[in-house]
Short mmCIF file of C-alpha atoms in Angstrom, two decimals:
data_model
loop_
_atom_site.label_atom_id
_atom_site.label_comp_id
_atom_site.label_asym_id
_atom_site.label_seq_id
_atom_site.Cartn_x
_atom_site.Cartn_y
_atom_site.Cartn_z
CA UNK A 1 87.98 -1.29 -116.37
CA UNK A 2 89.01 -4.53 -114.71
CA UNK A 3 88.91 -4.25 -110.90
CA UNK A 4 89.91 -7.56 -108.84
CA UNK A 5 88.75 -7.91 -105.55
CA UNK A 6 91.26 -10.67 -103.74
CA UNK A 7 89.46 -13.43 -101.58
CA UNK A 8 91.21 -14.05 -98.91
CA UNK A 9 89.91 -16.65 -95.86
CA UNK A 10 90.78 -17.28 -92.43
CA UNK A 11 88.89 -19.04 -89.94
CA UNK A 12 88.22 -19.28 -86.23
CA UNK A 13 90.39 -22.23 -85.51
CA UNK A 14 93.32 -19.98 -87.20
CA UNK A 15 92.28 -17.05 -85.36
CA UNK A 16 92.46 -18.92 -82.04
CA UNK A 17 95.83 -20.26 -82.85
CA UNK A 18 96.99 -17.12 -83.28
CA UNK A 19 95.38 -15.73 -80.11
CA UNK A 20 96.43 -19.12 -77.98
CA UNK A 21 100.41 -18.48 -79.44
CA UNK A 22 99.81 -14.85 -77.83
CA UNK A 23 98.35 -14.83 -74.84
CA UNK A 24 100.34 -18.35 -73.51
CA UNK A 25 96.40 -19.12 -72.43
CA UNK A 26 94.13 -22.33 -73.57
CA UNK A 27 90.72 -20.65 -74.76
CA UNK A 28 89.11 -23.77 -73.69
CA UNK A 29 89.24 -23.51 -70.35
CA UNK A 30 86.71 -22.56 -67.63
CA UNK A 31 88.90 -20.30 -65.81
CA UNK A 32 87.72 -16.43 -64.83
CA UNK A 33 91.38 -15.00 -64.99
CA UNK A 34 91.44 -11.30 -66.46
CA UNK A 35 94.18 -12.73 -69.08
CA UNK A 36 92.18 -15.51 -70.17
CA UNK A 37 88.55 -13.55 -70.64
CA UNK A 38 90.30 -10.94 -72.26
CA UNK A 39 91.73 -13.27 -74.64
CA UNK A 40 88.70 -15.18 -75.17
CA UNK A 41 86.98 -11.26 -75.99
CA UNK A 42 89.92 -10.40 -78.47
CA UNK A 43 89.04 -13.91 -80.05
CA UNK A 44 85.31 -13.06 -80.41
CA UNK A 45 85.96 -10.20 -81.55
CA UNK A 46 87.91 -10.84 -84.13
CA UNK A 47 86.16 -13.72 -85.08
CA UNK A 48 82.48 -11.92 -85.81
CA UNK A 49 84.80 -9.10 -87.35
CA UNK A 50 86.69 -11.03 -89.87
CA UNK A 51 85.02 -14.17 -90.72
CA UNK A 52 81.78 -15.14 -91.84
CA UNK A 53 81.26 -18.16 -89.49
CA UNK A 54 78.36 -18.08 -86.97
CA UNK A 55 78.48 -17.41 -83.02
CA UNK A 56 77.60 -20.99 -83.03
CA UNK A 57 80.53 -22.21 -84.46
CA UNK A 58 83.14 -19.57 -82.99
CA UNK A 59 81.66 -20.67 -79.50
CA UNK A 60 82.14 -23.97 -79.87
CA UNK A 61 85.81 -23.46 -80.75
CA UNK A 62 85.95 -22.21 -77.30
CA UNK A 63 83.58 -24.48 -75.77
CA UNK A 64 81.23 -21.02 -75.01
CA UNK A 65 77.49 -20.61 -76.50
CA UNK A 66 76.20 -17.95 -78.97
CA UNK A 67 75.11 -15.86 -76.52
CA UNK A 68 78.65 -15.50 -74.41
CA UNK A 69 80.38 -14.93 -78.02
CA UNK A 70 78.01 -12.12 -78.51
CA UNK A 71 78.40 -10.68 -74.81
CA UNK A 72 82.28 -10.97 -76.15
CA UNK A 73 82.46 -9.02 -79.04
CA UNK A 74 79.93 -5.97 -77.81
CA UNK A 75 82.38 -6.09 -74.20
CA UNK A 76 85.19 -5.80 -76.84
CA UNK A 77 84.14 -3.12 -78.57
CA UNK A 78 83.94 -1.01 -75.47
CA UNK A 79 86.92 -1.98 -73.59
CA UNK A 80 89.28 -1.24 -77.02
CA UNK A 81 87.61 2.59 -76.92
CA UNK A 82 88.13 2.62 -72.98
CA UNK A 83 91.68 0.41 -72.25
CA UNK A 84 94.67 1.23 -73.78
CA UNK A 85 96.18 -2.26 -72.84
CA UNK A 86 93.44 -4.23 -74.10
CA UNK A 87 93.27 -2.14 -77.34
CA UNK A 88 96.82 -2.42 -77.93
CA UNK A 89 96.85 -6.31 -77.78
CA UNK A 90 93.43 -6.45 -80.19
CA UNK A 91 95.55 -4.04 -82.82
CA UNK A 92 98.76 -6.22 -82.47
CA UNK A 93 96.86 -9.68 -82.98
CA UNK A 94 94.60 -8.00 -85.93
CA UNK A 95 97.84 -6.95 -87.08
CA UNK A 96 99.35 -10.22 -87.30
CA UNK A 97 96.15 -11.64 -88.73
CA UNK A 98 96.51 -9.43 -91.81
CA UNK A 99 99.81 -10.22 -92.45
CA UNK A 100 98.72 -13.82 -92.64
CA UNK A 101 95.76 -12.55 -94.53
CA UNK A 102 98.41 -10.65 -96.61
CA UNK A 103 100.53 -14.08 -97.67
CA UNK A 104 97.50 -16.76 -97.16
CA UNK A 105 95.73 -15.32 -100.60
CA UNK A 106 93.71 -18.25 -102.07
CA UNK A 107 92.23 -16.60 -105.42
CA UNK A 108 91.98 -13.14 -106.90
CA UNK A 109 88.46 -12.88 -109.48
CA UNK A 110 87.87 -10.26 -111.40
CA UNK A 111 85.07 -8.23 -110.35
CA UNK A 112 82.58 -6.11 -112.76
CA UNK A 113 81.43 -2.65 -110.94
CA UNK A 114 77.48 -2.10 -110.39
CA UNK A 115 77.75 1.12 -112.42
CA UNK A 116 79.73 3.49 -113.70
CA UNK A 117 78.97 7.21 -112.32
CA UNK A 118 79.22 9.51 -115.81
CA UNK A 119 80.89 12.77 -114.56
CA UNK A 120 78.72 14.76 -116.33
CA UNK A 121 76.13 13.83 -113.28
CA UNK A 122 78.71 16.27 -111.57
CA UNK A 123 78.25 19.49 -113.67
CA UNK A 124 76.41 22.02 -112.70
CA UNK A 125 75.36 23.17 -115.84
CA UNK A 126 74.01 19.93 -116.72
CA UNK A 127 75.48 19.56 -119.99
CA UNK A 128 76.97 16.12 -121.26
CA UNK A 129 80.20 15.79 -120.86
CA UNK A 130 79.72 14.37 -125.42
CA UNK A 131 78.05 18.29 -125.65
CA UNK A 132 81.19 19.34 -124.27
CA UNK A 133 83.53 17.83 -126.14
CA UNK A 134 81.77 18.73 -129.51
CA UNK A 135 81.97 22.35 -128.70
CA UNK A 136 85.32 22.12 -128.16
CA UNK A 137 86.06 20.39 -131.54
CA UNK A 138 87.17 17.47 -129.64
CA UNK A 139 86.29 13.95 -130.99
CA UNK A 140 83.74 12.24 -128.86
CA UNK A 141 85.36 8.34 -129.23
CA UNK A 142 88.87 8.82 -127.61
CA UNK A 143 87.88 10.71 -124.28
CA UNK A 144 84.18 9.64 -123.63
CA UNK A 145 85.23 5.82 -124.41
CA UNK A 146 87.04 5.65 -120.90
CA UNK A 147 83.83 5.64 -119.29
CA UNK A 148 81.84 3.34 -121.50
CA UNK A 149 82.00 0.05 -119.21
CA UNK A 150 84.46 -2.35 -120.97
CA UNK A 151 83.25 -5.50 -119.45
CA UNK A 152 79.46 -6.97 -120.07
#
């Protein structure tokens, strides 16, 4: 069985474009407006959420340290449980992120799977699912081969 797992990037410069475009708001400024914090949390949020970069790096993109990217994301993660306005602008911008995720696709690989779970782990009886087919007359090549792994 060939499973492909699609790679698909995006980074915080993209992500703050995207949050800049909705919010009207500069994420580099200094400002304390509600508007502009809460669009600087939505960006560290989705930052640490969807890409791989370090606080580092997504708080220098928005000329913050670590630290205030991490105070960001953990303040986000409350306030979408608790505000229903705050929550429904984080859903709308990850929304629009995966749609760009959705036609931004750079490679798909193929992917081999760890292991292959037998189903005969799942009988009760303990019986191979090759015993049962036997019994039954059935040949052993045609229905067990689906679960031999294909791929080495």
């Amino acid at each position: 069985w060939l499973q492909f797992e699609k790679i698909m990037k995006i980074h915080s410069y993209q992500i703050k474009s995207i949050v800049e475009a909705y919010f009207s708001v500069n994420l580099n400024t200094k400002r304390r407006k509600r508007r502009i914090v809460d669009a600087k949390k939505i960006y560290c949020k989705l930052c640490t959420d969807l890409t791989n970069e370090s606080l580092a790096k997504i708080g220098r993109n928005i000329s913050n340290g670590h630290a205030t990217v991490l105070h960001h994301s953990r303040t986000a993660r409350f306030l979408i449980q608790t505000d229903p306005d705050f929550a429904k602008d984080f859903l709308t911008l990850k929304r629009q992120i995966d749609e760009k995720l959705r036609w931004v696709m750079d490679v798909s690989i193929p992917v081999k799977p760890n292991y292959l779970i037998h189903p005969a782990r799942f009988r009760k009886d303990g019986k191979s699912l090759r015993e049962v087919l036997i019994k039954r007359g059935q040949t052993t090549e045609i229905s067990y081969g689906v679960y031999k792994s294909s791929i080495s």
